[in-house]
Short mmCIF file of N, CA, C and O in Angstrom, two decimals:
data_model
loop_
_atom_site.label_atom_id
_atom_site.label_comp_id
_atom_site.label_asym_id
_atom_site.label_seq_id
_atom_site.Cartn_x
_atom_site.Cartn_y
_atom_site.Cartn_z
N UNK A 1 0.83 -1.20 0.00
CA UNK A 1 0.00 0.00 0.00
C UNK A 1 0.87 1.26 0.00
O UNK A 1 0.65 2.29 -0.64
N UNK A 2 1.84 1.04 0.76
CA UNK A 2 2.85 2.28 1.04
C UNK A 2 3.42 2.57 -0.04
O UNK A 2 3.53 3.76 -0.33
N UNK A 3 3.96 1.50 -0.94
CA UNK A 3 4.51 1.85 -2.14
C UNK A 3 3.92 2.49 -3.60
O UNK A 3 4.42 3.24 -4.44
N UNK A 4 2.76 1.89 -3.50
CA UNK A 4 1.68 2.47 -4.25
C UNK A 4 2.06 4.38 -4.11
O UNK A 4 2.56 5.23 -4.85
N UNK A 5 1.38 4.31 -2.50
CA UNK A 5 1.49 5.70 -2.68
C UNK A 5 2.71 6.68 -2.85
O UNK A 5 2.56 7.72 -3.49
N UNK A 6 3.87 6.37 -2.30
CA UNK A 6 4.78 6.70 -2.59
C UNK A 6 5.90 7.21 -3.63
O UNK A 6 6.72 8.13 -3.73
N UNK A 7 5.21 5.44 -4.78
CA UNK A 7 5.42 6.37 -6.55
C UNK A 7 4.41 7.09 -6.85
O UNK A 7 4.79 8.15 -7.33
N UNK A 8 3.23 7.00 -6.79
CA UNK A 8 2.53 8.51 -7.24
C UNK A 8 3.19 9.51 -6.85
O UNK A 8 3.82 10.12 -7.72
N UNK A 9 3.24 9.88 -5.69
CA UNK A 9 3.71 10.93 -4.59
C UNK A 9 5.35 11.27 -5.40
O UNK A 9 5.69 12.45 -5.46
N UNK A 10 5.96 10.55 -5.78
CA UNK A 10 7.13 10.74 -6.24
C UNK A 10 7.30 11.15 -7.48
O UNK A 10 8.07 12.05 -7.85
N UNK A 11 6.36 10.28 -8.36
CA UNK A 11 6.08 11.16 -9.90
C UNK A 11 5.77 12.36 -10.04
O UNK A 11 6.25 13.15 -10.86
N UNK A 12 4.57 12.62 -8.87
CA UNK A 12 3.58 13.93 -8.98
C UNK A 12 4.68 14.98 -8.54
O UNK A 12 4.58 16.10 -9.05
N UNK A 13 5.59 14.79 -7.76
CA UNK A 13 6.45 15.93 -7.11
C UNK A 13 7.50 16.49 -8.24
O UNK A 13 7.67 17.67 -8.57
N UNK A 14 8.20 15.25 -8.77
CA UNK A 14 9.19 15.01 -10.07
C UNK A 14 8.48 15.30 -10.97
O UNK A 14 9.31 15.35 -11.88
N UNK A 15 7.10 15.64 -11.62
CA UNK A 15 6.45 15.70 -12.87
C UNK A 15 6.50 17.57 -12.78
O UNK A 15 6.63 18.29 -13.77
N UNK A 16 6.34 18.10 -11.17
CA UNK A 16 6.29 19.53 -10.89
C UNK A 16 7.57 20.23 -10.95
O UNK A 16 7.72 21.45 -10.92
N UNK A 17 8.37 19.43 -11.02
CA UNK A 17 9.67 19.76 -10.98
C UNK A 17 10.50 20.20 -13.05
O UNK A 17 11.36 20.95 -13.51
N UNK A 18 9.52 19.14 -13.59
CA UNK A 18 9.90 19.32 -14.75
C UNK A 18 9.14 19.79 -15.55
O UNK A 18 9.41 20.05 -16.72
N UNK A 19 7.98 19.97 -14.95
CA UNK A 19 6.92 21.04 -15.38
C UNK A 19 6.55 20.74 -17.04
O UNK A 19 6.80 21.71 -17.76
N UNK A 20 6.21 19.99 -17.46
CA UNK A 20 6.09 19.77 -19.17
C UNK A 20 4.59 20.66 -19.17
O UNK A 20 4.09 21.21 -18.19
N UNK A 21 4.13 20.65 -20.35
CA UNK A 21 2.90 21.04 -20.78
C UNK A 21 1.70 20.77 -19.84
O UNK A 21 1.07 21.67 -19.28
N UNK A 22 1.47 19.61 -19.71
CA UNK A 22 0.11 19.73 -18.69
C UNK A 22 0.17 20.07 -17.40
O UNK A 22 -0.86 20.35 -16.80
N UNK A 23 1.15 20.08 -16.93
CA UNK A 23 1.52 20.65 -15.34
C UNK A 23 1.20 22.46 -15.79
O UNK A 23 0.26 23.12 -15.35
N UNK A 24 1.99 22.81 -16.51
CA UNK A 24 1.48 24.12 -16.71
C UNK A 24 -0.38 24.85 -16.80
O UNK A 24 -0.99 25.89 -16.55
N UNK A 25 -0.64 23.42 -17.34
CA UNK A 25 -2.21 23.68 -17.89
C UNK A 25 -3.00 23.52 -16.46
O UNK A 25 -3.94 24.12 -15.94
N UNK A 26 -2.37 22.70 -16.16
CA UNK A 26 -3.58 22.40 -14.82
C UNK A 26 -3.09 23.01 -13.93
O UNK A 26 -3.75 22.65 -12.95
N UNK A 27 -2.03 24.00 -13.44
CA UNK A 27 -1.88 25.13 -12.81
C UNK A 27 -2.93 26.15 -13.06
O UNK A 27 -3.86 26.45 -12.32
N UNK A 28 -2.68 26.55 -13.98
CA UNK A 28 -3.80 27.43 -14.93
C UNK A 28 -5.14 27.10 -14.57
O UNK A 28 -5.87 27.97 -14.10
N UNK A 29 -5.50 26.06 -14.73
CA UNK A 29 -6.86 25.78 -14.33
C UNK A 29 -7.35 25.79 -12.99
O UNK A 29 -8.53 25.98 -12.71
N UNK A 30 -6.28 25.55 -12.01
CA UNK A 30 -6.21 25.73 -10.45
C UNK A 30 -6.28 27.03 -10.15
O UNK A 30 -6.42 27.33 -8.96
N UNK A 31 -6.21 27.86 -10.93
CA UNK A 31 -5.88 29.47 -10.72
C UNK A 31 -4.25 29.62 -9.61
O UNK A 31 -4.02 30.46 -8.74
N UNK A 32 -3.55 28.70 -9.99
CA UNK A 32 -2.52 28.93 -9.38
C UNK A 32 -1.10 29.45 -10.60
O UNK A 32 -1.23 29.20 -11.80
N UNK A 33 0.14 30.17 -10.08
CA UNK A 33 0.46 30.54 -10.86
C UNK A 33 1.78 29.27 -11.36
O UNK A 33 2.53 28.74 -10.55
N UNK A 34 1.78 29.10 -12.27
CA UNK A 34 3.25 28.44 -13.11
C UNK A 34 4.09 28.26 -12.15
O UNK A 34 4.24 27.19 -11.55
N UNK A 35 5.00 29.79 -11.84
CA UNK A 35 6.03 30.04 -11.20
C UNK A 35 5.93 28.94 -9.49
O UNK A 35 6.92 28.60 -8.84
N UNK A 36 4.73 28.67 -9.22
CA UNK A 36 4.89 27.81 -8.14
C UNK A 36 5.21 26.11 -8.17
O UNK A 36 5.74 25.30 -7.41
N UNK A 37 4.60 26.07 -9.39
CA UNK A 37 5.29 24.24 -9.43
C UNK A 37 6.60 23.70 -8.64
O UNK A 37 6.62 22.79 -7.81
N UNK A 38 7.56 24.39 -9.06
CA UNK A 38 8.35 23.87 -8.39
C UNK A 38 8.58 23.63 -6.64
O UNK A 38 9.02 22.74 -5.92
N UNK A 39 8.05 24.86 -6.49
CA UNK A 39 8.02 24.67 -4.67
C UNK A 39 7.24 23.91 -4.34
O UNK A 39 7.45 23.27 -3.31
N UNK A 40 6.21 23.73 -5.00
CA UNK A 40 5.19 22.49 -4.68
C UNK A 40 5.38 21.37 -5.09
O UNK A 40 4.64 20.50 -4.62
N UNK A 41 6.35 20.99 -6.04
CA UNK A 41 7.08 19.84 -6.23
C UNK A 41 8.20 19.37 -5.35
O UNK A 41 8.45 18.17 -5.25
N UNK A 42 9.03 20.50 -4.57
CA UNK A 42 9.62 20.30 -3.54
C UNK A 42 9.53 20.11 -2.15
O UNK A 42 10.34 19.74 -1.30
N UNK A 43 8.26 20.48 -2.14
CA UNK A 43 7.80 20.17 -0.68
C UNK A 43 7.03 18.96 -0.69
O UNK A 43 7.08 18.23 0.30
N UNK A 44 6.22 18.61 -1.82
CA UNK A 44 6.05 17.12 -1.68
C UNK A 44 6.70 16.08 -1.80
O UNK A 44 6.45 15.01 -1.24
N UNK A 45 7.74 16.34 -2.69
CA UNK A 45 9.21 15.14 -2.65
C UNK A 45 9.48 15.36 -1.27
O UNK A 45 9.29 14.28 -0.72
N UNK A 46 9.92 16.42 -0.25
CA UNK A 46 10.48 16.19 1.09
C UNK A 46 9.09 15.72 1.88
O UNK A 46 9.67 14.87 2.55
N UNK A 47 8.09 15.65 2.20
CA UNK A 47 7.09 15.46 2.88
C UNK A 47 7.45 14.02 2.35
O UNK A 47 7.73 13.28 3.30
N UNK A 48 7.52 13.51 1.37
CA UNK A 48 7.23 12.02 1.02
C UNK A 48 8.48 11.54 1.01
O UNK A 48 8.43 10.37 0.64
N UNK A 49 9.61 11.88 1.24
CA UNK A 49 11.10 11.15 1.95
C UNK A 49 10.78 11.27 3.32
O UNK A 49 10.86 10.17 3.88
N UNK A 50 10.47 12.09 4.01
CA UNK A 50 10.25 12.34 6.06
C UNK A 50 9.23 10.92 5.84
O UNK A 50 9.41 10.03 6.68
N UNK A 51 8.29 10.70 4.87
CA UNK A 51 7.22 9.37 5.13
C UNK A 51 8.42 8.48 4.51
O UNK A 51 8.20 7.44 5.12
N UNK A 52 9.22 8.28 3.93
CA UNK A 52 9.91 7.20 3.97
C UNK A 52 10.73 6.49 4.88
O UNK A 52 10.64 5.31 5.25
N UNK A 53 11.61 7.44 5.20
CA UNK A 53 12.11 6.75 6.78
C UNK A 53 11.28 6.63 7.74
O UNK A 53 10.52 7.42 8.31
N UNK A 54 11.60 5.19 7.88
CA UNK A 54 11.17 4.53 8.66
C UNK A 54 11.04 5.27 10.29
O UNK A 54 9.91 5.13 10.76
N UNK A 55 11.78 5.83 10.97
CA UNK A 55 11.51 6.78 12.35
C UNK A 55 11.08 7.80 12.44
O UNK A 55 10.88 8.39 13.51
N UNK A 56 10.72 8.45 10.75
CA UNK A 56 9.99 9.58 10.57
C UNK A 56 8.43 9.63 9.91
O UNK A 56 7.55 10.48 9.80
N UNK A 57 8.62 8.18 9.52
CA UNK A 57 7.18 7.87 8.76
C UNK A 57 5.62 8.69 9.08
O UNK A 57 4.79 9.26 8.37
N UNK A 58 5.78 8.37 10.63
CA UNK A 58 4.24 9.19 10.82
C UNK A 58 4.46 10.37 11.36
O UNK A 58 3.62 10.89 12.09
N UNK A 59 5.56 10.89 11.10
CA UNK A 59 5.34 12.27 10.84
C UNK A 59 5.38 12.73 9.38
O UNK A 59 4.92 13.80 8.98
N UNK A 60 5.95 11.85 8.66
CA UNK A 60 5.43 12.16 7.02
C UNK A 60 3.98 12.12 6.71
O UNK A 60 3.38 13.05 6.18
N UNK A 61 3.42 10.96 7.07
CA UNK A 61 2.05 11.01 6.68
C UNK A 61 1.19 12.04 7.48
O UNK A 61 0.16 12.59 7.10
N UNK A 62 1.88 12.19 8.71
CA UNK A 62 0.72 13.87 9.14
C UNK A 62 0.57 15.00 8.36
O UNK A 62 -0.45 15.68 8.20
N UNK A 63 2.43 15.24 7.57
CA UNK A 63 2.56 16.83 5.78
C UNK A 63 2.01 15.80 5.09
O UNK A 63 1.09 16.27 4.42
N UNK A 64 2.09 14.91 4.96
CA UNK A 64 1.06 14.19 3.54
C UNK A 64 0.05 14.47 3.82
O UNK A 64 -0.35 15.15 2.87
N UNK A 65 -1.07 14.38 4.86
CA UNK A 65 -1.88 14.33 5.23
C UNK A 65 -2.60 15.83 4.48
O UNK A 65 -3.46 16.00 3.62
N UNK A 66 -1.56 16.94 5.48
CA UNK A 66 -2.06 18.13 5.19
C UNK A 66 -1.63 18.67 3.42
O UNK A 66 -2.36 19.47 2.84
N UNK A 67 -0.79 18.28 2.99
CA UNK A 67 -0.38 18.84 1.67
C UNK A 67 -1.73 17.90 0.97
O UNK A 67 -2.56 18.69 0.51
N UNK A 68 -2.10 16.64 0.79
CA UNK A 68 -3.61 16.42 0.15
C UNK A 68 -4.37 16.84 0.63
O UNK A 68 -5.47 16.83 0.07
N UNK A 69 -4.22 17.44 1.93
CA UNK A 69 -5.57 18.48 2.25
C UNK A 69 -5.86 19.67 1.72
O UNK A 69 -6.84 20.34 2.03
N UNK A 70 -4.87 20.05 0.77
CA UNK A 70 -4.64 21.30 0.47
C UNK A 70 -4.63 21.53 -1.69
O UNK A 70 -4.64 22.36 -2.60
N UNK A 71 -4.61 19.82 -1.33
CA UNK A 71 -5.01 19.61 -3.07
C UNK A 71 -6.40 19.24 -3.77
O UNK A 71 -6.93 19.41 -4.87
N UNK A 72 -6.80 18.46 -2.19
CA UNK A 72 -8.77 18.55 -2.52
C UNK A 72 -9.35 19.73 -2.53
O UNK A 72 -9.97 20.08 -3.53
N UNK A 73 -9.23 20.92 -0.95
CA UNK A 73 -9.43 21.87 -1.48
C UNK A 73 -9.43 22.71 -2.82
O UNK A 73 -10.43 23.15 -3.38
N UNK A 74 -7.94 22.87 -3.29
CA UNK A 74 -7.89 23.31 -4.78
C UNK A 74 -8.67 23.00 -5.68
O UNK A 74 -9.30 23.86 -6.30
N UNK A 75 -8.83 21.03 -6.08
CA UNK A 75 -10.31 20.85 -7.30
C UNK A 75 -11.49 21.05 -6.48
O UNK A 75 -12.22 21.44 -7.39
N UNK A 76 -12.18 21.08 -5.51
CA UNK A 76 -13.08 21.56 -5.36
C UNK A 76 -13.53 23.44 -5.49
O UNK A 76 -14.39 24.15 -6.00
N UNK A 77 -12.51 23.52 -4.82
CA UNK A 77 -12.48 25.00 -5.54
C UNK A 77 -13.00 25.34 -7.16
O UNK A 77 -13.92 26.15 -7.33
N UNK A 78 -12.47 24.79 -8.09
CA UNK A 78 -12.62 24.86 -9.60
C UNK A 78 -13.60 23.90 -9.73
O UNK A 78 -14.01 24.13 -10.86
N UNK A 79 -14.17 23.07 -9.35
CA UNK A 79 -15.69 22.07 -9.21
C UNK A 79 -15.53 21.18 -10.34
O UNK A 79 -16.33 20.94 -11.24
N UNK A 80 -13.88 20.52 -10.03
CA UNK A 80 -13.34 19.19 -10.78
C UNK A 80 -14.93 18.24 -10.10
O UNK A 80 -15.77 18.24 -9.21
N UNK A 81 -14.40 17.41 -11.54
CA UNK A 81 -15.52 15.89 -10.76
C UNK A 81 -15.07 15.42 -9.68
O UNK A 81 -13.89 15.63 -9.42
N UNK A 82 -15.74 14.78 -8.91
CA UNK A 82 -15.45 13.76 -7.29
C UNK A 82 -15.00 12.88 -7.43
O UNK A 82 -14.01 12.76 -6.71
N UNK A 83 -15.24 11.89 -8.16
CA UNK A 83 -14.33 10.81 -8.00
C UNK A 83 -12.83 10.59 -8.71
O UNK A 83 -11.96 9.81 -8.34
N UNK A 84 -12.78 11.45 -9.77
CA UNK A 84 -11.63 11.51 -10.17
C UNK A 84 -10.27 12.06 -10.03
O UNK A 84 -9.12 11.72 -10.32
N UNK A 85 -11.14 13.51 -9.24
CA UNK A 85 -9.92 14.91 -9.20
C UNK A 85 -10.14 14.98 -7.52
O UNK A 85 -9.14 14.87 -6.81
N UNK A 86 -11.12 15.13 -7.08
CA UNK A 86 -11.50 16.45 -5.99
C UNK A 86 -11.40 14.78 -4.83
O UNK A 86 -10.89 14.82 -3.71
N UNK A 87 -11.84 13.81 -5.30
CA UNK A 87 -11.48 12.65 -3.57
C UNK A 87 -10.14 11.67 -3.57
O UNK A 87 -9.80 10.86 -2.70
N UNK A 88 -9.34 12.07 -5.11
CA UNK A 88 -8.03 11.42 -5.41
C UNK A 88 -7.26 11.37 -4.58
O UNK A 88 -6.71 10.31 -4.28
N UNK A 89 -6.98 12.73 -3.90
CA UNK A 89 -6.21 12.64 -3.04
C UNK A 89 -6.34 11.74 -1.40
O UNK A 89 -5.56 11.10 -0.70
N UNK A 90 -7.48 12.06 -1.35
CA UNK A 90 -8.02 10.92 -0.14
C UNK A 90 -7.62 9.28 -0.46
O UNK A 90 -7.35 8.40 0.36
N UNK A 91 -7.70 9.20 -1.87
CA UNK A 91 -7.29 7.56 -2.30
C UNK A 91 -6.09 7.76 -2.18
O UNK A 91 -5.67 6.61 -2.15
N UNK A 92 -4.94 8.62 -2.06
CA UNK A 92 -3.74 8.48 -1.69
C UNK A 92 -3.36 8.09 0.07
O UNK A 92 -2.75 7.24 0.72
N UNK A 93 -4.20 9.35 0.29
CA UNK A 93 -4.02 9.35 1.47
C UNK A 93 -4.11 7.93 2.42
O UNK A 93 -3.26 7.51 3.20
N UNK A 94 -5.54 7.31 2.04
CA UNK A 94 -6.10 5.98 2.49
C UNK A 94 -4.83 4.93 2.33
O UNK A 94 -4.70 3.89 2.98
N UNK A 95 -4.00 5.39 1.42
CA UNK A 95 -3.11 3.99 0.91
C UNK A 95 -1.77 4.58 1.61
O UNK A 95 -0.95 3.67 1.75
N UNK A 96 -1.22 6.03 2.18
CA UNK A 96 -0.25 6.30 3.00
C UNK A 96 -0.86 5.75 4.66
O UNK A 96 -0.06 5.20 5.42
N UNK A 97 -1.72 5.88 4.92
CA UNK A 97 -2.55 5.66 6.31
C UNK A 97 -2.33 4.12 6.56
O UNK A 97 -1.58 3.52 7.34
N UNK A 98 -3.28 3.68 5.59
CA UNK A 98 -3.35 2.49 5.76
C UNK A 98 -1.90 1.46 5.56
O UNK A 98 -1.71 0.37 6.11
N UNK A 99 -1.13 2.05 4.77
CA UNK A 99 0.65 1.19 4.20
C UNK A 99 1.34 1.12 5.79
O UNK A 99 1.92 0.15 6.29
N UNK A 100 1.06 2.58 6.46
CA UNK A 100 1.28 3.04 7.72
C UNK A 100 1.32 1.90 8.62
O UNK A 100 2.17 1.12 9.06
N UNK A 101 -0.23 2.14 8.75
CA UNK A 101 -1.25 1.21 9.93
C UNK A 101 -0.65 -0.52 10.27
O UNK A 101 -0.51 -1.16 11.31
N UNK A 102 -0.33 -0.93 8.35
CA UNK A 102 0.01 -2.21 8.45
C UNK A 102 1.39 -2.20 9.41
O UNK A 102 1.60 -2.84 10.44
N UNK A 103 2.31 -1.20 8.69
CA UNK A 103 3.97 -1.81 9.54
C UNK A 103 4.16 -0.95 10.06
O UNK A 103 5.08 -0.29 9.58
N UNK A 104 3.40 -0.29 11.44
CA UNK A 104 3.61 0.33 12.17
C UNK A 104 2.74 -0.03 13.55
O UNK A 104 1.56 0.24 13.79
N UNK A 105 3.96 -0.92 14.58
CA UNK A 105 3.12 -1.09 15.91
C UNK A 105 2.60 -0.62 16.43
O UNK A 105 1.47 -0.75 16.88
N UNK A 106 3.97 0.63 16.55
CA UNK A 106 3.08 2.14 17.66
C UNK A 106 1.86 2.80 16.95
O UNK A 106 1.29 3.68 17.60
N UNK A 107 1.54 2.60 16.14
CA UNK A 107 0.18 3.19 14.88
C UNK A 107 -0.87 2.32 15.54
O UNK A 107 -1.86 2.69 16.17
N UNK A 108 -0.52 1.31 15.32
CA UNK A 108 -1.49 0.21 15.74
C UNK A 108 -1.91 0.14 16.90
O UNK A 108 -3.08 -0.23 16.88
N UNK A 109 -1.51 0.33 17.95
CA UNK A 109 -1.43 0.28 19.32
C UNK A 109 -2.22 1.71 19.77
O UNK A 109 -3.03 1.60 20.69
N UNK A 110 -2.02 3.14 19.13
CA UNK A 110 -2.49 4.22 19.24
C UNK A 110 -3.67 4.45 18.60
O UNK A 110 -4.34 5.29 19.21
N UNK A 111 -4.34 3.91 17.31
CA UNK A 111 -5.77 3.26 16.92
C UNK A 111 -5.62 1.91 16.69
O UNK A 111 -4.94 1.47 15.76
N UNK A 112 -6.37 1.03 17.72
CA UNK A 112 -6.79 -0.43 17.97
C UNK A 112 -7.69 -0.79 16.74
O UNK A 112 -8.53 -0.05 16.23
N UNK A 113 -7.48 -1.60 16.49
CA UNK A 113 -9.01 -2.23 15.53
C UNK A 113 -9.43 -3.33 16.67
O UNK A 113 -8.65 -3.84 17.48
N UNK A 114 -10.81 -3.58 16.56
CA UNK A 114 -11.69 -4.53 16.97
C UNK A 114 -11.24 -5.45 16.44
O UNK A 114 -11.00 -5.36 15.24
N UNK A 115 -10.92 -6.80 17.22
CA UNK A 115 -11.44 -8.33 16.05
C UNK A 115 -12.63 -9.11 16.54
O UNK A 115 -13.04 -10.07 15.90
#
């Protein structure tokens, strides 16, 4: 699960970084400007290395947490569709949480599941 999210998270940061044609476009459409891709490609590559190490993990997924909190906002803002654009990021999120949940004791121990 963790890995899943992690190459998205890694493309999407690296795709902002090299900014081709549709990164530009869908800035534009975010009403955000160009000139920011890159910082926003850099702060999600570091948010998603702090979730890679292992002693920093759940404090990565807390800036993961909030940096997809801050990307649903955006398509809802512009009134992208729901299941594709505007709850995507939550399907990331679910698969950093949950990659978490599996190999992480102290996670586990701090929300219990029922059996």
């Amino acid at each position: 699960m963790s890995g899943l999210a992690i190459l998205f998270l890694l493309f999407d940061g690296g795709i902002k970084l090299a900014m081709p044609a549709p990164v530009a476009q869908s800035f534009a459409k975010l009403g955000y400007p160009v000139s920011l891709a890159p910082g926003i490609g850099i702060l999600e590559l570091v948010c998603t290395l702090v979730y890679l190490i292992p002693r920093s993990a759940v404090l990565g997924a807390i800036f993961l947490t909030g940096f997809l909190g801050g990307a649903i906002t955006s398509h809802l803002r512009v009134g992208d569709p729901w299941f594709t654009h505007t709850l995507f990021p939550i399907y990331i999120g679910l698969l950093v949480w949950g990659g978490l949940f599996l190999r992480e004791d102290r996670l586990r121990v701090l929300i219990p599941m029922r059996r």
